[in-house]
Amino acid sequence: MIHPYDESRREDVGEFLLRQRVFASLNRQTPEAFRDENLTDFEADGTVSLVFEERGIIAVADLLKQHPVDGSLWLGLFMVDERLYGTGIATRLYEQLEHVYMRPFQTVFRLGVLPHNERARRFWERQGYVYEKGSVTTRGDRVHVMKKIVEGKARSDRG
């Protein structure tokens, strides 16, 4: 099940993030710094943070529904428990995320992938994303911006 993140999930999400040592290493962070940065992002205004649970937390996601510069939806974080890599669950969870939390609001999706994270790049390409351009994060990390355009009309939040 997908649940919106709230303060009551902070401790469990923090423990989940600490276990994601591969992802923290790819980000050149200690597990603690990785946890702290992502908990801060989850608690910031302007994003929709989600927790995927199935007998415990198995994934988290953080969405910016409308980027202030390009107007598209940005997937800031989508992380599946590294113990589940290679099982196909990431694809199933992403499909759920896209259909329930992304497509109703936008038709253009973007995300950033670290250039040295080949596994992630291949995953996103299988989901229909293509390389758009290089960029630099607010933390100073180089990323490859990937973009996906879906057909259909997004629901207007203006009524």
JSON list of C-alpha atoms in Angstrom, two decimals:
[
{"chain": "A", "resi": 1, "resn": "MET", "atom": "CA", "xyz": [0.00, 0.00, 0.00]},
{"chain": "A", "resi": 2, "resn": "ILE", "atom": "CA", "xyz": [1.06, 3.58, -0.64]},
{"chain": "A", "resi": 3, "resn": "HIS", "atom": "CA", "xyz": [0.65, 6.05, 2.22]},
{"chain": "A", "resi": 4, "resn": "PRO", "atom": "CA", "xyz": [1.43, 9.76, 2.36]},
{"chain": "A", "resi": 5, "resn": "TYR", "atom": "CA", "xyz": [4.39, 10.45, 4.63]},
{"chain": "A", "resi": 6, "resn": "ASP", "atom": "CA", "xyz": [3.61, 12.14, 7.93]},
{"chain": "A", "resi": 7, "resn": "GLU", "atom": "CA", "xyz": [5.43, 12.70, 11.21]},
{"chain": "A", "resi": 8, "resn": "SER", "atom": "CA", "xyz": [4.15, 9.38, 12.63]},
{"chain": "A", "resi": 9, "resn": "ARG", "atom": "CA", "xyz": [6.24, 7.52, 10.00]},
{"chain": "A", "resi": 10, "resn": "ARG", "atom": "CA", "xyz": [9.46, 9.50, 10.63]},
{"chain": "A", "resi": 11, "resn": "GLU", "atom": "CA", "xyz": [11.23, 6.89, 12.75]},
{"chain": "A", "resi": 12, "resn": "ASP", "atom": "CA", "xyz": [10.37, 3.97, 10.42]},
{"chain": "A", "resi": 13, "resn": "VAL", "atom": "CA", "xyz": [11.35, 5.93, 7.31]},
{"chain": "A", "resi": 14, "resn": "GLY", "atom": "CA", "xyz": [14.59, 6.99, 9.02]},
{"chain": "A", "resi": 15, "resn": "GLU", "atom": "CA", "xyz": [15.44, 3.34, 9.77]},
{"chain": "A", "resi": 16, "resn": "PHE", "atom": "CA", "xyz": [14.59, 2.38, 6.17]},
{"chain": "A", "resi": 17, "resn": "LEU", "atom": "CA", "xyz": [16.86, 5.11, 4.82]},
{"chain": "A", "resi": 18, "resn": "LEU", "atom": "CA", "xyz": [19.75, 4.02, 7.07]},
{"chain": "A", "resi": 19, "resn": "ARG", "atom": "CA", "xyz": [19.59, 0.52, 5.55]},
{"chain": "A", "resi": 20, "resn": "GLN", "atom": "CA", "xyz": [20.02, 1.85, 2.00]},
{"chain": "A", "resi": 21, "resn": "ARG", "atom": "CA", "xyz": [23.81, 1.83, 2.08]},
{"chain": "A", "resi": 22, "resn": "VAL", "atom": "CA", "xyz": [24.28, 1.33, -1.67]},
{"chain": "A", "resi": 23, "resn": "PHE", "atom": "CA", "xyz": [22.18, 4.39, -2.48]},
{"chain": "A", "resi": 24, "resn": "ALA", "atom": "CA", "xyz": [23.93, 6.47, 0.20]},
{"chain": "A", "resi": 25, "resn": "SER", "atom": "CA", "xyz": [27.30, 5.42, -1.21]},
{"chain": "A", "resi": 26, "resn": "LEU", "atom": "CA", "xyz": [26.25, 6.34, -4.76]},
{"chain": "A", "resi": 27, "resn": "ASN", "atom": "CA", "xyz": [25.37, 9.78, -3.38]},
{"chain": "A", "resi": 28, "resn": "ARG", "atom": "CA", "xyz": [28.77, 9.93, -1.69]},
{"chain": "A", "resi": 29, "resn": "GLN", "atom": "CA", "xyz": [27.14, 10.27, 1.73]},
{"chain": "A", "resi": 30, "resn": "THR", "atom": "CA", "xyz": [27.26, 8.41, 4.98]},
{"chain": "A", "resi": 31, "resn": "PRO", "atom": "CA", "xyz": [24.05, 6.50, 5.73]},
{"chain": "A", "resi": 32, "resn": "GLU", "atom": "CA", "xyz": [23.31, 9.02, 8.49]},
{"chain": "A", "resi": 33, "resn": "ALA", "atom": "CA", "xyz": [23.78, 12.07, 6.25]},
{"chain": "A", "resi": 34, "resn": "PHE", "atom": "CA", "xyz": [21.67, 10.37, 3.56]},
{"chain": "A", "resi": 35, "resn": "ARG", "atom": "CA", "xyz": [18.89, 9.71, 6.09]},
{"chain": "A", "resi": 36, "resn": "ASP", "atom": "CA", "xyz": [18.96, 13.22, 7.50]},
{"chain": "A", "resi": 37, "resn": "GLU", "atom": "CA", "xyz": [18.90, 14.92, 4.08]},
{"chain": "A", "resi": 38, "resn": "ASN", "atom": "CA", "xyz": [16.00, 12.82, 2.84]},
{"chain": "A", "resi": 39, "resn": "LEU", "atom": "CA", "xyz": [13.94, 13.19, 6.02]},
{"chain": "A", "resi": 40, "resn": "THR", "atom": "CA", "xyz": [14.39, 16.95, 5.69]},
{"chain": "A", "resi": 41, "resn": "ASP", "atom": "CA", "xyz": [13.21, 16.75, 2.07]},
{"chain": "A", "resi": 42, "resn": "PHE", "atom": "CA", "xyz": [10.22, 14.61, 3.06]},
{"chain": "A", "resi": 43, "resn": "GLU", "atom": "CA", "xyz": [9.16, 17.18, 5.64]},
{"chain": "A", "resi": 44, "resn": "ALA", "atom": "CA", "xyz": [9.57, 20.21, 3.34]},
{"chain": "A", "resi": 45, "resn": "ASP", "atom": "CA", "xyz": [6.54, 22.00, 1.98]},
{"chain": "A", "resi": 46, "resn": "GLY", "atom": "CA", "xyz": [5.83, 21.71, -1.72]},
{"chain": "A", "resi": 47, "resn": "THR", "atom": "CA", "xyz": [6.47, 18.01, -2.23]},
{"chain": "A", "resi": 48, "resn": "VAL", "atom": "CA", "xyz": [4.35, 14.89, -1.91]},
{"chain": "A", "resi": 49, "resn": "SER", "atom": "CA", "xyz": [6.27, 12.25, 0.01]},
{"chain": "A", "resi": 50, "resn": "LEU", "atom": "CA", "xyz": [5.07, 8.66, -0.07]},
{"chain": "A", "resi": 51, "resn": "VAL", "atom": "CA", "xyz": [5.81, 5.44, 1.79]},
{"chain": "A", "resi": 52, "resn": "PHE", "atom": "CA", "xyz": [5.24, 2.01, 0.22]},
{"chain": "A", "resi": 53, "resn": "GLU", "atom": "CA", "xyz": [4.49, -0.64, 2.82]},
{"chain": "A", "resi": 54, "resn": "GLU", "atom": "CA", "xyz": [4.12, -4.38, 2.65]},
{"chain": "A", "resi": 55, "resn": "ARG", "atom": "CA", "xyz": [4.93, -5.92, 6.03]},
{"chain": "A", "resi": 56, "resn": "GLY", "atom": "CA", "xyz": [7.21, -2.97, 6.68]},
{"chain": "A", "resi": 57, "resn": "ILE", "atom": "CA", "xyz": [8.54, -0.18, 4.47]},
{"chain": "A", "resi": 58, "resn": "ILE", "atom": "CA", "xyz": [9.78, -1.43, 1.10]},
{"chain": "A", "resi": 59, "resn": "ALA", "atom": "CA", "xyz": [10.12, 1.86, -0.80]},
{"chain": "A", "resi": 60, "resn": "VAL", "atom": "CA", "xyz": [9.79, 5.64, -0.58]},
{"chain": "A", "resi": 61, "resn": "ALA", "atom": "CA", "xyz": [9.16, 8.36, -3.13]},
{"chain": "A", "resi": 62, "resn": "ASP", "atom": "CA", "xyz": [9.19, 12.15, -3.17]},
{"chain": "A", "resi": 63, "resn": "LEU", "atom": "CA", "xyz": [7.36, 14.13, -5.86]},
{"chain": "A", "resi": 64, "resn": "LEU", "atom": "CA", "xyz": [7.30, 17.77, -6.84]},
{"chain": "A", "resi": 65, "resn": "LYS", "atom": "CA", "xyz": [4.00, 17.97, -8.72]},
{"chain": "A", "resi": 66, "resn": "GLN", "atom": "CA", "xyz": [4.81, 21.19, -10.58]},
{"chain": "A", "resi": 67, "resn": "HIS", "atom": "CA", "xyz": [8.37, 22.40, -10.97]},
{"chain": "A", "resi": 68, "resn": "PRO", "atom": "CA", "xyz": [8.49, 26.21, -10.63]},
{"chain": "A", "resi": 69, "resn": "VAL", "atom": "CA", "xyz": [10.71, 26.61, -13.72]},
{"chain": "A", "resi": 70, "resn": "ASP", "atom": "CA", "xyz": [9.58, 24.00, -16.26]},
{"chain": "A", "resi": 71, "resn": "GLY", "atom": "CA", "xyz": [6.08, 23.16, -14.95]},
{"chain": "A", "resi": 72, "resn": "SER", "atom": "CA", "xyz": [6.63, 19.41, -15.16]},
{"chain": "A", "resi": 73, "resn": "LEU", "atom": "CA", "xyz": [6.33, 16.85, -12.38]},
{"chain": "A", "resi": 74, "resn": "TRP", "atom": "CA", "xyz": [9.70, 15.90, -10.89]},
{"chain": "A", "resi": 75, "resn": "LEU", "atom": "CA", "xyz": [10.36, 12.62, -9.18]},
{"chain": "A", "resi": 76, "resn": "GLY", "atom": "CA", "xyz": [12.93, 13.72, -6.62]},
{"chain": "A", "resi": 77, "resn": "LEU", "atom": "CA", "xyz": [13.41, 10.30, -5.07]},
{"chain": "A", "resi": 78, "resn": "PHE", "atom": "CA", "xyz": [12.20, 6.80, -5.77]},
{"chain": "A", "resi": 79, "resn": "MET", "atom": "CA", "xyz": [14.02, 4.24, -3.72]},
{"chain": "A", "resi": 80, "resn": "VAL", "atom": "CA", "xyz": [13.18, 0.58, -3.25]},
{"chain": "A", "resi": 81, "resn": "ASP", "atom": "CA", "xyz": [14.80, -1.40, -0.44]},
{"chain": "A", "resi": 82, "resn": "GLU", "atom": "CA", "xyz": [18.13, -2.61, -1.82]},
{"chain": "A", "resi": 83, "resn": "ARG", "atom": "CA", "xyz": [17.39, -6.10, -0.51]},
{"chain": "A", "resi": 84, "resn": "LEU", "atom": "CA", "xyz": [14.66, -6.27, -3.18]},
{"chain": "A", "resi": 85, "resn": "TYR", "atom": "CA", "xyz": [16.85, -5.29, -6.16]},
{"chain": "A", "resi": 86, "resn": "GLY", "atom": "CA", "xyz": [16.34, -7.58, -9.13]},
{"chain": "A", "resi": 87, "resn": "THR", "atom": "CA", "xyz": [12.95, -8.90, -8.00]},
{"chain": "A", "resi": 88, "resn": "GLY", "atom": "CA", "xyz": [10.79, -6.78, -10.32]},
{"chain": "A", "resi": 89, "resn": "ILE", "atom": "CA", "xyz": [9.06, -5.05, -7.43]},
{"chain": "A", "resi": 90, "resn": "ALA", "atom": "CA", "xyz": [10.52, -1.65, -8.35]},
{"chain": "A", "resi": 91, "resn": "THR", "atom": "CA", "xyz": [8.77, -1.76, -11.72]},
{"chain": "A", "resi": 92, "resn": "ARG", "atom": "CA", "xyz": [5.45, -2.72, -10.14]},
{"chain": "A", "resi": 93, "resn": "LEU", "atom": "CA", "xyz": [5.73, 0.01, -7.50]},
{"chain": "A", "resi": 94, "resn": "TYR", "atom": "CA", "xyz": [6.74, 2.64, -10.05]},
{"chain": "A", "resi": 95, "resn": "GLU", "atom": "CA", "xyz": [3.79, 1.74, -12.29]},
{"chain": "A", "resi": 96, "resn": "GLN", "atom": "CA", "xyz": [1.47, 2.20, -9.30]},
{"chain": "A", "resi": 97, "resn": "LEU", "atom": "CA", "xyz": [3.11, 5.51, -8.42]},
{"chain": "A", "resi": 98, "resn": "GLU", "atom": "CA", "xyz": [2.85, 6.81, -11.97]},
{"chain": "A", "resi": 99, "resn": "HIS", "atom": "CA", "xyz": [-0.79, 5.87, -12.46]},
{"chain": "A", "resi": 100, "resn": "VAL", "atom": "CA", "xyz": [-2.07, 7.05, -9.08]},
{"chain": "A", "resi": 101, "resn": "TYR", "atom": "CA", "xyz": [0.16, 9.99, -8.14]},
{"chain": "A", "resi": 102, "resn": "MET", "atom": "CA", "xyz": [1.66, 11.28, -11.39]},
{"chain": "A", "resi": 103, "resn": "ARG", "atom": "CA", "xyz": [-0.57, 10.86, -14.45]},
{"chain": "A", "resi": 104, "resn": "PRO", "atom": "CA", "xyz": [-3.63, 12.51, -12.90]},
{"chain": "A", "resi": 105, "resn": "PHE", "atom": "CA", "xyz": [-1.64, 15.73, -12.47]},
{"chain": "A", "resi": 106, "resn": "GLN", "atom": "CA", "xyz": [0.88, 15.97, -15.33]},
{"chain": "A", "resi": 107, "resn": "THR", "atom": "CA", "xyz": [1.86, 14.53, -18.69]},
{"chain": "A", "resi": 108, "resn": "VAL", "atom": "CA", "xyz": [5.57, 15.40, -18.50]},
{"chain": "A", "resi": 109, "resn": "PHE", "atom": "CA", "xyz": [7.77, 13.77, -15.86]},
{"chain": "A", "resi": 110, "resn": "ARG", "atom": "CA", "xyz": [11.43, 14.45, -15.09]},
{"chain": "A", "resi": 111, "resn": "LEU", "atom": "CA", "xyz": [14.01, 13.03, -12.73]},
{"chain": "A", "resi": 112, "resn": "GLY", "atom": "CA", "xyz": [17.76, 13.20, -12.18]},
{"chain": "A", "resi": 113, "resn": "VAL", "atom": "CA", "xyz": [20.08, 10.19, -12.31]},
{"chain": "A", "resi": 114, "resn": "LEU", "atom": "CA", "xyz": [23.66, 10.26, -11.12]},
{"chain": "A", "resi": 115, "resn": "PRO", "atom": "CA", "xyz": [25.91, 9.69, -14.18]},
{"chain": "A", "resi": 116, "resn": "HIS", "atom": "CA", "xyz": [27.73, 6.77, -12.51]},
{"chain": "A", "resi": 117, "resn": "ASN", "atom": "CA", "xyz": [24.48, 4.99, -11.56]},
{"chain": "A", "resi": 118, "resn": "GLU", "atom": "CA", "xyz": [24.11, 2.80, -14.64]},
{"chain": "A", "resi": 119, "resn": "ARG", "atom": "CA", "xyz": [21.63, 0.46, -12.97]},
{"chain": "A", "resi": 120, "resn": "ALA", "atom": "CA", "xyz": [19.25, 3.36, -12.28]},
{"chain": "A", "resi": 121, "resn": "ARG", "atom": "CA", "xyz": [19.65, 4.76, -15.80]},
{"chain": "A", "resi": 122, "resn": "ARG", "atom": "CA", "xyz": [18.72, 1.38, -17.32]},
{"chain": "A", "resi": 123, "resn": "PHE", "atom": "CA", "xyz": [15.73, 1.07, -14.96]},
{"chain": "A", "resi": 124, "resn": "TRP", "atom": "CA", "xyz": [14.38, 4.48, -15.94]},
{"chain": "A", "resi": 125, "resn": "GLU", "atom": "CA", "xyz": [14.91, 3.81, -19.64]},
{"chain": "A", "resi": 126, "resn": "ARG", "atom": "CA", "xyz": [12.79, 0.64, -19.25]},
{"chain": "A", "resi": 127, "resn": "GLN", "atom": "CA", "xyz": [10.07, 2.87, -17.74]},
{"chain": "A", "resi": 128, "resn": "GLY", "atom": "CA", "xyz": [10.09, 5.08, -20.85]},
{"chain": "A", "resi": 129, "resn": "TYR", "atom": "CA", "xyz": [12.39, 7.89, -19.75]},
{"chain": "A", "resi": 130, "resn": "VAL", "atom": "CA", "xyz": [14.98, 9.35, -22.14]},
{"chain": "A", "resi": 131, "resn": "TYR", "atom": "CA", "xyz": [18.04, 11.49, -21.53]},
{"chain": "A", "resi": 132, "resn": "GLU", "atom": "CA", "xyz": [17.22, 15.19, -21.87]},
{"chain": "A", "resi": 133, "resn": "LYS", "atom": "CA", "xyz": [20.29, 17.07, -20.61]},
{"chain": "A", "resi": 134, "resn": "GLY", "atom": "CA", "xyz": [23.01, 17.31, -18.01]},
{"chain": "A", "resi": 135, "resn": "SER", "atom": "CA", "xyz": [22.44, 19.43, -14.91]},
{"chain": "A", "resi": 136, "resn": "VAL", "atom": "CA", "xyz": [23.75, 20.11, -11.41]},
{"chain": "A", "resi": 137, "resn": "THR", "atom": "CA", "xyz": [21.74, 19.63, -8.20]},
{"chain": "A", "resi": 138, "resn": "THR", "atom": "CA", "xyz": [21.48, 22.21, -5.43]},
{"chain": "A", "resi": 139, "resn": "ARG", "atom": "CA", "xyz": [24.04, 20.05, -3.57]},
{"chain": "A", "resi": 140, "resn": "GLY", "atom": "CA", "xyz": [26.46, 20.43, -6.48]},
{"chain": "A", "resi": 141, "resn": "ASP", "atom": "CA", "xyz": [26.12, 16.90, -7.89]},
{"chain": "A", "resi": 142, "resn": "ARG", "atom": "CA", "xyz": [26.11, 16.38, -11.64]},
{"chain": "A", "resi": 143, "resn": "VAL", "atom": "CA", "xyz": [23.01, 14.50, -12.84]},
{"chain": "A", "resi": 144, "resn": "HIS", "atom": "CA", "xyz": [21.49, 13.35, -16.08]},
{"chain": "A", "resi": 145, "resn": "VAL", "atom": "CA", "xyz": [17.98, 14.77, -16.38]},
{"chain": "A", "resi": 146, "resn": "MET", "atom": "CA", "xyz": [15.65, 12.17, -17.85]},
{"chain": "A", "resi": 147, "resn": "LYS", "atom": "CA", "xyz": [12.22, 12.97, -19.23]},
{"chain": "A", "resi": 148, "resn": "LYS", "atom": "CA", "xyz": [9.05, 11.03, -20.00]},
{"chain": "A", "resi": 149, "resn": "ILE", "atom": "CA", "xyz": [6.03, 12.34, -21.85]},
{"chain": "A", "resi": 150, "resn": "VAL", "atom": "CA", "xyz": [2.76, 10.45, -21.52]},
{"chain": "A", "resi": 151, "resn": "GLU", "atom": "CA", "xyz": [-0.35, 10.83, -23.61]},
{"chain": "A", "resi": 152, "resn": "GLY", "atom": "CA", "xyz": [-3.54, 12.01, -22.05]},
{"chain": "A", "resi": 153, "resn": "LYS", "atom": "CA", "xyz": [-4.77, 15.08, -20.32]},
{"chain": "A", "resi": 154, "resn": "ALA", "atom": "CA", "xyz": [-3.72, 15.83, -16.78]},
{"chain": "A", "resi": 155, "resn": "ARG", "atom": "CA", "xyz": [-6.42, 16.84, -14.33]},
{"chain": "A", "resi": 156, "resn": "SER", "atom": "CA", "xyz": [-6.46, 20.52, -13.53]},
{"chain": "A", "resi": 157, "resn": "ASP", "atom": "CA", "xyz": [-6.15, 21.42, -9.87]},
{"chain": "A", "resi": 158, "resn": "ARG", "atom": "CA", "xyz": [-7.99, 24.67, -10.56]},
{"chain": "A", "resi": 159, "resn": "GLY", "atom": "CA", "xyz": [-11.37, 22.99, -10.91]}
]
